[in-house]
XYZ file of N, CA and C in Angstrom:
483
model
N -3.107 -30.194 -12.287
C -2.005 -29.561 -11.605
C -1.262 -28.708 -12.621
N -1.088 -27.443 -12.276
C -0.455 -26.521 -13.209
C 0.502 -25.621 -12.450
N 1.674 -25.418 -12.984
C 2.637 -24.509 -12.378
C 3.417 -23.809 -13.473
N 3.639 -22.535 -13.296
C 4.448 -21.776 -14.230
C 5.897 -21.729 -13.781
N 6.192 -22.334 -12.657
C 7.532 -22.286 -12.090
C 8.389 -23.348 -12.759
N 9.509 -22.961 -13.373
C 10.327 -23.876 -14.153
C 11.461 -24.498 -13.344
N 12.221 -23.719 -12.623
C 13.344 -24.240 -11.860
C 12.853 -24.858 -10.554
N 13.590 -25.835 -10.071
C 13.249 -26.442 -8.785
C 13.736 -25.505 -7.692
N 12.820 -24.967 -6.887
C 13.254 -24.053 -5.827
C 13.970 -24.797 -4.701
N 14.795 -24.077 -4.020
C 15.536 -24.621 -2.892
C 14.588 -25.042 -1.764
N 13.527 -24.260 -1.569
C 12.586 -24.526 -0.481
C 11.160 -24.312 -0.969
N 10.323 -25.321 -0.785
C 8.921 -25.307 -1.202
C 8.049 -25.591 0.009
N 6.861 -25.001 0.030
C 5.866 -25.317 1.059
C 4.678 -25.955 0.366
N 4.158 -27.032 0.957
C 2.913 -27.646 0.507
C 1.896 -27.412 1.616
N 0.828 -26.694 1.292
C -0.209 -26.357 2.260
C -1.417 -27.225 1.935
N -1.665 -28.232 2.784
C -2.715 -29.203 2.498
C -3.895 -29.069 3.460
N -5.048 -28.894 2.915
C -6.347 -28.795 3.611
C -6.330 -27.852 4.817
N -5.665 -26.726 4.669
C -5.751 -25.664 5.663
C -7.037 -24.908 5.374
N -7.856 -24.689 6.381
C -9.189 -24.115 6.186
C -9.215 -22.595 6.075
N -8.415 -21.915 6.858
C -8.530 -20.464 7.005
C -7.722 -19.706 5.959
N -8.395 -18.845 5.226
C -7.707 -17.981 4.259
C -6.751 -17.030 4.988
N -7.068 -16.674 6.223
C -6.170 -15.812 6.986
C -4.866 -16.542 7.292
N -4.957 -17.829 7.620
C -3.739 -18.622 7.817
C -2.958 -18.750 6.513
N -3.649 -18.972 5.415
C -2.969 -19.109 4.124
C -2.277 -17.799 3.753
N -2.938 -16.685 3.970
C -2.324 -15.387 3.698
C -1.080 -15.179 4.533
N -1.149 -15.545 5.806
C 0.017 -15.417 6.682
C 1.133 -16.375 6.261
N 0.770 -17.538 5.720
C 1.786 -18.463 5.207
C 2.514 -17.819 4.033
N 1.785 -17.164 3.138
C 2.436 -16.481 2.008
C 3.394 -15.408 2.509
N 2.964 -14.638 3.474
C 3.808 -13.554 3.998
C 5.056 -14.114 4.673
N 4.884 -15.171 5.459
C 6.005 -15.821 6.131
C 6.946 -16.453 5.117
N 6.383 -17.064 4.079
C 7.187 -17.691 3.024
C 8.061 -16.660 2.327
N 7.500 -15.505 2.022
C 8.288 -14.453 1.388
C 9.426 -14.022 2.304
N 9.124 -13.822 3.580
C 10.143 -13.385 4.530
C 11.286 -14.389 4.650
N 10.958 -15.683 4.547
C 11.965 -16.738 4.716
C 12.664 -17.125 3.410
N 12.243 -16.553 2.287
C 12.890 -16.866 1.015
C 12.416 -18.137 0.344
N 11.189 -18.544 0.622
C 10.615 -19.745 0.004
C 10.425 -19.505 -1.491
N 10.717 -20.522 -2.301
C 10.645 -20.381 -3.753
C 9.326 -20.786 -4.373
N 8.481 -21.552 -3.646
C 7.238 -22.041 -4.239
C 6.291 -22.489 -3.137
N 4.996 -22.235 -3.357
C 3.949 -22.733 -2.469
C 2.963 -23.526 -3.312
N 2.642 -24.730 -2.852
C 1.575 -25.537 -3.452
C 0.379 -25.521 -2.513
N -0.798 -25.213 -3.030
C -2.049 -25.280 -2.282
C -2.767 -26.536 -2.737
N -3.088 -27.423 -1.801
C -3.720 -28.690 -2.175
C -4.994 -28.925 -1.377
N -5.809 -29.853 -1.917
C -7.085 -30.141 -1.278
C -7.991 -28.930 -1.364
N -8.710 -28.668 -0.289
C -9.650 -27.541 -0.281
C -9.036 -26.244 0.243
N -7.724 -26.192 0.351
C -7.053 -24.986 0.850
C -7.441 -23.776 0.006
N -7.945 -22.713 0.633
C -8.259 -21.504 -0.131
C -6.977 -20.778 -0.526
N -7.103 -19.859 -1.460
C -5.916 -19.130 -1.894
C -6.247 -17.827 -2.578
N -5.248 -17.228 -3.215
C -5.455 -15.945 -3.897
C -6.507 -16.026 -5.000
N -6.694 -17.216 -5.554
C -7.670 -17.394 -6.622
C -9.096 -17.526 -6.106
N -9.264 -17.885 -4.842
C -10.610 -18.097 -4.302
C -11.097 -16.961 -3.407
N -10.188 -16.294 -2.708
C -10.545 -15.228 -1.766
C -9.537 -14.079 -1.838
N -9.455 -13.389 -2.969
C -8.406 -12.365 -3.118
C -8.458 -11.243 -2.080
N -9.650 -10.784 -1.714
C -9.745 -9.668 -0.759
C -9.296 -10.098 0.629
N -9.764 -11.268 1.078
C -9.387 -11.749 2.405
C -7.895 -12.079 2.459
N -7.384 -12.612 1.367
C -5.959 -12.950 1.295
C -5.111 -11.693 1.448
N -5.549 -10.618 0.848
C -4.792 -9.363 0.882
C -4.596 -8.857 2.311
N -5.531 -9.170 3.214
C -5.443 -8.695 4.595
C -4.232 -9.246 5.336
N -3.887 -10.481 5.070
C -2.758 -11.057 5.805
C -1.518 -11.261 4.942
N -1.683 -11.468 3.658
C -0.518 -11.688 2.787
C 0.227 -10.389 2.513
N -0.475 -9.263 2.549
C 0.107 -7.948 2.287
C 0.949 -7.918 1.008
N 0.440 -8.575 -0.034
C 1.106 -8.557 -1.332
C 2.040 -9.724 -1.597
N 2.324 -10.528 -0.582
C 3.237 -11.659 -0.766
C 2.675 -12.684 -1.748
N 1.353 -12.736 -1.890
C 0.742 -13.662 -2.851
C 1.074 -13.261 -4.285
N 1.557 -12.059 -4.505
C 2.009 -11.630 -5.822
C 3.514 -11.764 -5.993
N 4.207 -12.171 -4.942
C 5.660 -12.288 -4.969
C 6.097 -13.760 -5.000
N 5.538 -14.562 -4.104
C 5.931 -15.972 -4.006
C 5.167 -16.774 -5.055
N 5.862 -17.482 -5.946
C 5.171 -18.317 -6.932
C 4.329 -19.382 -6.225
N 3.168 -19.664 -6.792
C 2.303 -20.667 -6.189
C 1.529 -21.395 -7.276
N 1.021 -22.550 -6.900
C 0.209 -23.357 -7.800
C -0.799 -24.126 -6.959
N -1.793 -24.642 -7.635
C -2.847 -25.386 -6.963
C -2.921 -26.782 -7.564
N -3.136 -27.767 -6.702
C -3.375 -29.147 -7.125
C -4.422 -29.741 -6.198
N -5.324 -30.468 -6.743
C -6.382 -31.069 -5.925
C -5.804 -32.136 -4.984
N -4.919 -32.981 -5.536
C -4.421 -34.125 -4.772
C -2.976 -33.904 -4.325
N -2.778 -33.963 -3.022
C -1.453 -33.746 -2.458
C -0.485 -34.840 -2.903
N -0.980 -36.050 -3.112
C -0.112 -37.141 -3.561
C 0.535 -36.845 -4.902
N -0.209 -36.190 -5.795
C 0.350 -35.812 -7.093
C 1.512 -34.834 -6.920
N 1.341 -33.893 -6.006
C 2.393 -32.906 -5.750
C 3.614 -33.574 -5.117
N 3.375 -34.463 -4.170
C 4.485 -35.163 -3.517
C 5.287 -35.982 -4.531
N 4.594 -36.691 -5.420
C 5.277 -37.463 -6.467
C 6.079 -36.555 -7.387
N 5.461 -35.461 -7.791
C 6.142 -34.511 -8.678
C 7.417 -33.974 -8.028
N 7.308 -33.584 -6.771
C 8.463 -33.047 -6.062
C 9.573 -34.088 -5.952
N 9.215 -35.308 -5.558
C 10.227 -36.365 -5.447
C 10.882 -36.640 -6.803
N 10.080 -36.630 -7.880
C 10.642 -36.836 -9.228
C 11.597 -35.727 -9.624
N 11.421 -34.537 -9.045
C 12.314 -33.409 -9.310
C 13.520 -33.398 -8.372
N 13.653 -34.428 -7.541
C 14.784 -34.523 -6.629
C 14.622 -33.761 -5.338
N 13.389 -33.428 -4.997
C 13.107 -32.670 -3.776
C 12.842 -33.639 -2.632
N 13.481 -33.405 -1.495
C 13.226 -34.189 -0.291
C 11.973 -33.618 0.371
N 10.957 -34.445 0.559
C 9.683 -33.997 1.122
C 9.618 -34.393 2.595
N 9.376 -33.393 3.454
C 9.236 -33.635 4.890
C 7.899 -33.071 5.358
N 7.462 -33.499 6.532
C 6.219 -32.990 7.110
C 6.518 -32.329 8.441
N 5.779 -31.270 8.722
C 5.837 -30.621 10.030
C 4.669 -31.188 10.822
N 4.959 -32.213 11.630
C 3.887 -32.932 12.326
C 4.467 -33.711 13.500
N 3.663 -33.830 14.538
C 4.037 -34.632 15.696
C 3.606 -36.075 15.448
N 4.583 -36.963 15.369
C 4.312 -38.395 15.225
C 5.262 -39.138 16.158
N 5.079 -40.450 16.249
C 5.980 -41.257 17.085
C 7.408 -41.232 16.553
N 7.563 -40.988 15.241
C 8.893 -40.988 14.624
C 9.432 -39.586 14.337
N 8.695 -38.551 14.745
C 9.154 -37.176 14.499
C 10.456 -36.904 15.232
N 11.260 -36.044 14.598
C 12.481 -35.599 15.262
C 12.360 -34.105 15.546
N 13.044 -33.688 16.566
C 13.064 -32.286 16.955
C 13.559 -31.463 15.757
N 12.860 -30.404 15.439
C 13.215 -29.581 14.281
C 14.645 -29.048 14.374
N 15.146 -28.864 15.591
C 16.504 -28.342 15.772
C 17.563 -29.381 15.442
N 17.205 -30.657 15.493
C 18.162 -31.731 15.201
C 18.131 -32.139 13.733
N 17.115 -31.708 13.001
C 16.974 -32.098 11.600
C 18.031 -31.401 10.755
N 18.715 -32.170 9.923
C 19.747 -31.638 9.031
C 19.214 -31.659 7.594
N 18.734 -30.531 7.099
C 18.138 -30.509 5.762
C 19.171 -30.624 4.652
N 18.782 -31.301 3.598
C 19.540 -31.275 2.350
C 18.597 -30.703 1.309
N 19.056 -29.731 0.590
C 18.211 -29.010 -0.348
C 18.367 -29.559 -1.750
N 17.313 -29.477 -2.553
C 16.019 -28.834 -2.325
C 15.133 -29.663 -1.391
N 14.274 -28.934 -0.682
C 13.397 -29.558 0.305
C 12.004 -28.953 0.210
N 10.995 -29.775 0.508
C 9.611 -29.299 0.588
C 9.081 -29.668 1.958
N 8.393 -28.741 2.583
C 7.802 -28.982 3.899
C 6.284 -28.922 3.773
N 5.631 -29.964 4.250
C 4.168 -30.044 4.190
C 3.594 -29.655 5.539
N 2.585 -28.773 5.491
C 1.796 -28.459 6.684
C 0.352 -28.829 6.390
N -0.366 -29.206 7.446
C -1.733 -29.688 7.260
C -2.763 -28.877 8.008
N -3.927 -29.446 8.062
C -5.118 -28.845 8.657
C -4.856 -28.309 10.061
N -5.511 -27.196 10.375
C -5.328 -26.525 11.660
C -5.657 -27.421 12.853
N -6.585 -28.342 12.706
C -6.979 -29.210 13.818
C -6.350 -30.598 13.701
N -6.417 -31.185 12.528
C -5.973 -32.568 12.340
C -4.516 -32.700 11.916
N -3.903 -31.626 11.443
C -2.508 -31.670 11.020
C -2.322 -32.445 9.732
N -1.151 -33.024 9.584
C -0.813 -33.855 8.430
C -1.299 -35.265 8.743
N -2.003 -35.882 7.810
C -2.574 -37.211 8.058
C -1.490 -38.249 8.337
N -1.875 -39.302 9.057
C -0.953 -40.389 9.350
C -0.439 -41.014 8.065
N -1.315 -41.225 7.087
C -0.900 -41.820 5.811
C 0.151 -40.953 5.130
N -0.069 -39.642 5.129
C 0.897 -38.744 4.499
C 2.209 -38.720 5.274
N 2.129 -38.743 6.600
C 3.353 -38.684 7.401
C 4.209 -39.943 7.214
N 3.599 -41.053 6.811
C 4.355 -42.276 6.516
C 4.969 -42.235 5.118
N 4.579 -41.254 4.322
C 4.995 -41.182 2.921
C 5.973 -40.030 2.662
N 6.661 -39.584 3.706
C 7.636 -38.498 3.569
C 9.001 -38.977 4.043
N 10.041 -38.239 3.697
C 11.400 -38.609 4.090
C 11.609 -38.460 5.595
N 10.922 -37.488 6.203
C 11.058 -37.259 7.643
C 9.889 -36.426 8.136
N 9.607 -36.558 9.423
C 8.665 -35.664 10.099
C 9.455 -34.906 11.149
N 9.251 -33.602 11.173
C 9.904 -32.792 12.197
C 8.825 -32.185 13.079
N 9.180 -31.937 14.329
C 8.214 -31.359 15.260
C 8.882 -30.326 16.141
N 8.049 -29.468 16.690
C 8.489 -28.452 17.637
C 8.048 -28.929 19.016
N 8.973 -29.153 19.936
C 8.587 -29.645 21.259
C 7.670 -28.649 21.974
N 6.654 -29.175 22.615
C 5.705 -28.349 23.359
C 6.048 -28.445 24.844
N 6.122 -27.302 25.486
C 6.467 -27.280 26.911
C 5.267 -26.968 27.807
N 4.206 -26.475 27.203
C 3.023 -26.121 27.976
C 1.974 -27.223 27.947
N 0.765 -26.866 28.318
C -0.326 -27.833 28.352
C -0.923 -28.086 26.968
N -0.849 -27.106 26.078
C -1.367 -27.278 24.718
C -0.420 -28.157 23.920
N -0.972 -28.921 23.005
C -0.175 -29.909 22.273
C 0.374 -29.396 20.947
N -0.043 -28.192 20.536
C 0.435 -27.716 19.241
C 0.372 -26.196 19.160
N 0.993 -25.678 18.109
C 0.973 -24.249 17.796
C 0.066 -24.010 16.599
N -0.294 -22.765 16.368
C -0.982 -22.398 15.145
C -0.098 -22.793 13.966
N -0.712 -23.228 12.864
C 0.028 -23.723 11.698
C 1.017 -22.688 11.165
N 0.658 -21.422 11.181
C 1.552 -20.381 10.662
C 2.735 -20.164 11.601
N 2.476 -20.137 12.892
C 3.552 -19.955 13.867
C 4.537 -21.118 13.773
N 4.010 -22.338 13.739
C 4.872 -23.520 13.644
C 5.683 -23.496 12.355
N 5.044 -23.152 11.247
C 5.757 -23.106 9.971
C 6.854 -22.051 9.999
N 6.587 -20.899 10.579
C 7.597 -19.842 10.668
C 8.824 -20.304 11.440
N 8.608 -20.967 12.558
C 9.723 -21.490 13.348
C 10.526 -22.489 12.523
N 9.826 -23.411 11.862
C 10.500 -24.450 11.075
C 11.254 -23.855 9.890
N 10.642 -22.899 9.191
C 11.303 -22.302 8.030
C 12.606 -21.620 8.407
N 12.580 -20.870 9.481
C 13.800 -20.184 9.879
C 14.861 -21.147 10.389
N 14.450 -22.251 11.002
C 15.422 -23.270 11.403
C 16.040 -23.926 10.170
N 15.225 -24.209 9.155
C 15.746 -24.816 7.929
C 16.677 -23.871 7.190
N 16.294 -22.604 7.100
C 17.073 -21.668 6.286
C 18.308 -21.138 7.004
N 18.440 -21.357 8.285
C 19.648 -20.873 8.964
C 20.892 -21.590 8.475
N 20.688 -22.716 7.804
C 21.823 -23.481 7.282
C 22.199 -23.023 5.867
N 21.437 -22.093 5.295
C 21.786 -21.575 3.967
C 23.052 -20.762 4.084
N 23.869 -20.827 3.076
C 25.109 -20.027 3.043
C 24.814 -18.659 2.496
């Protein structure tokens, strides 16, 4: 695990086992728009180091703006963040999830998003300070990972002064 980022950012994203480089590129672009200070890529998540040309299609240069790092094991990143005083939450539907609109963030905070199909694992969701979810009103049970993250990021950052 290596990071050149020295200060603890106010808002961090942990992208764990997301398969699509197009989704990862869109996460970088969304992160830049929302003022995210750091992105961690974990597991087999592709990134600017593995697919630079494909990343450029959706990130539109944000991969050169938002600091990022890679770690094989998400648990190592979660421990590191907690040791730095960061509250780690997951964007996932669980029995204990709370509506993202009711969540009151205290910064610094890190939000974990998971695989496009499986989401954040049950084990990981039990190992975070909170799980937040976006209520679904239609027949589908979830949103695309980038769309969901964008909604959550803007809800979290609306409380910034």
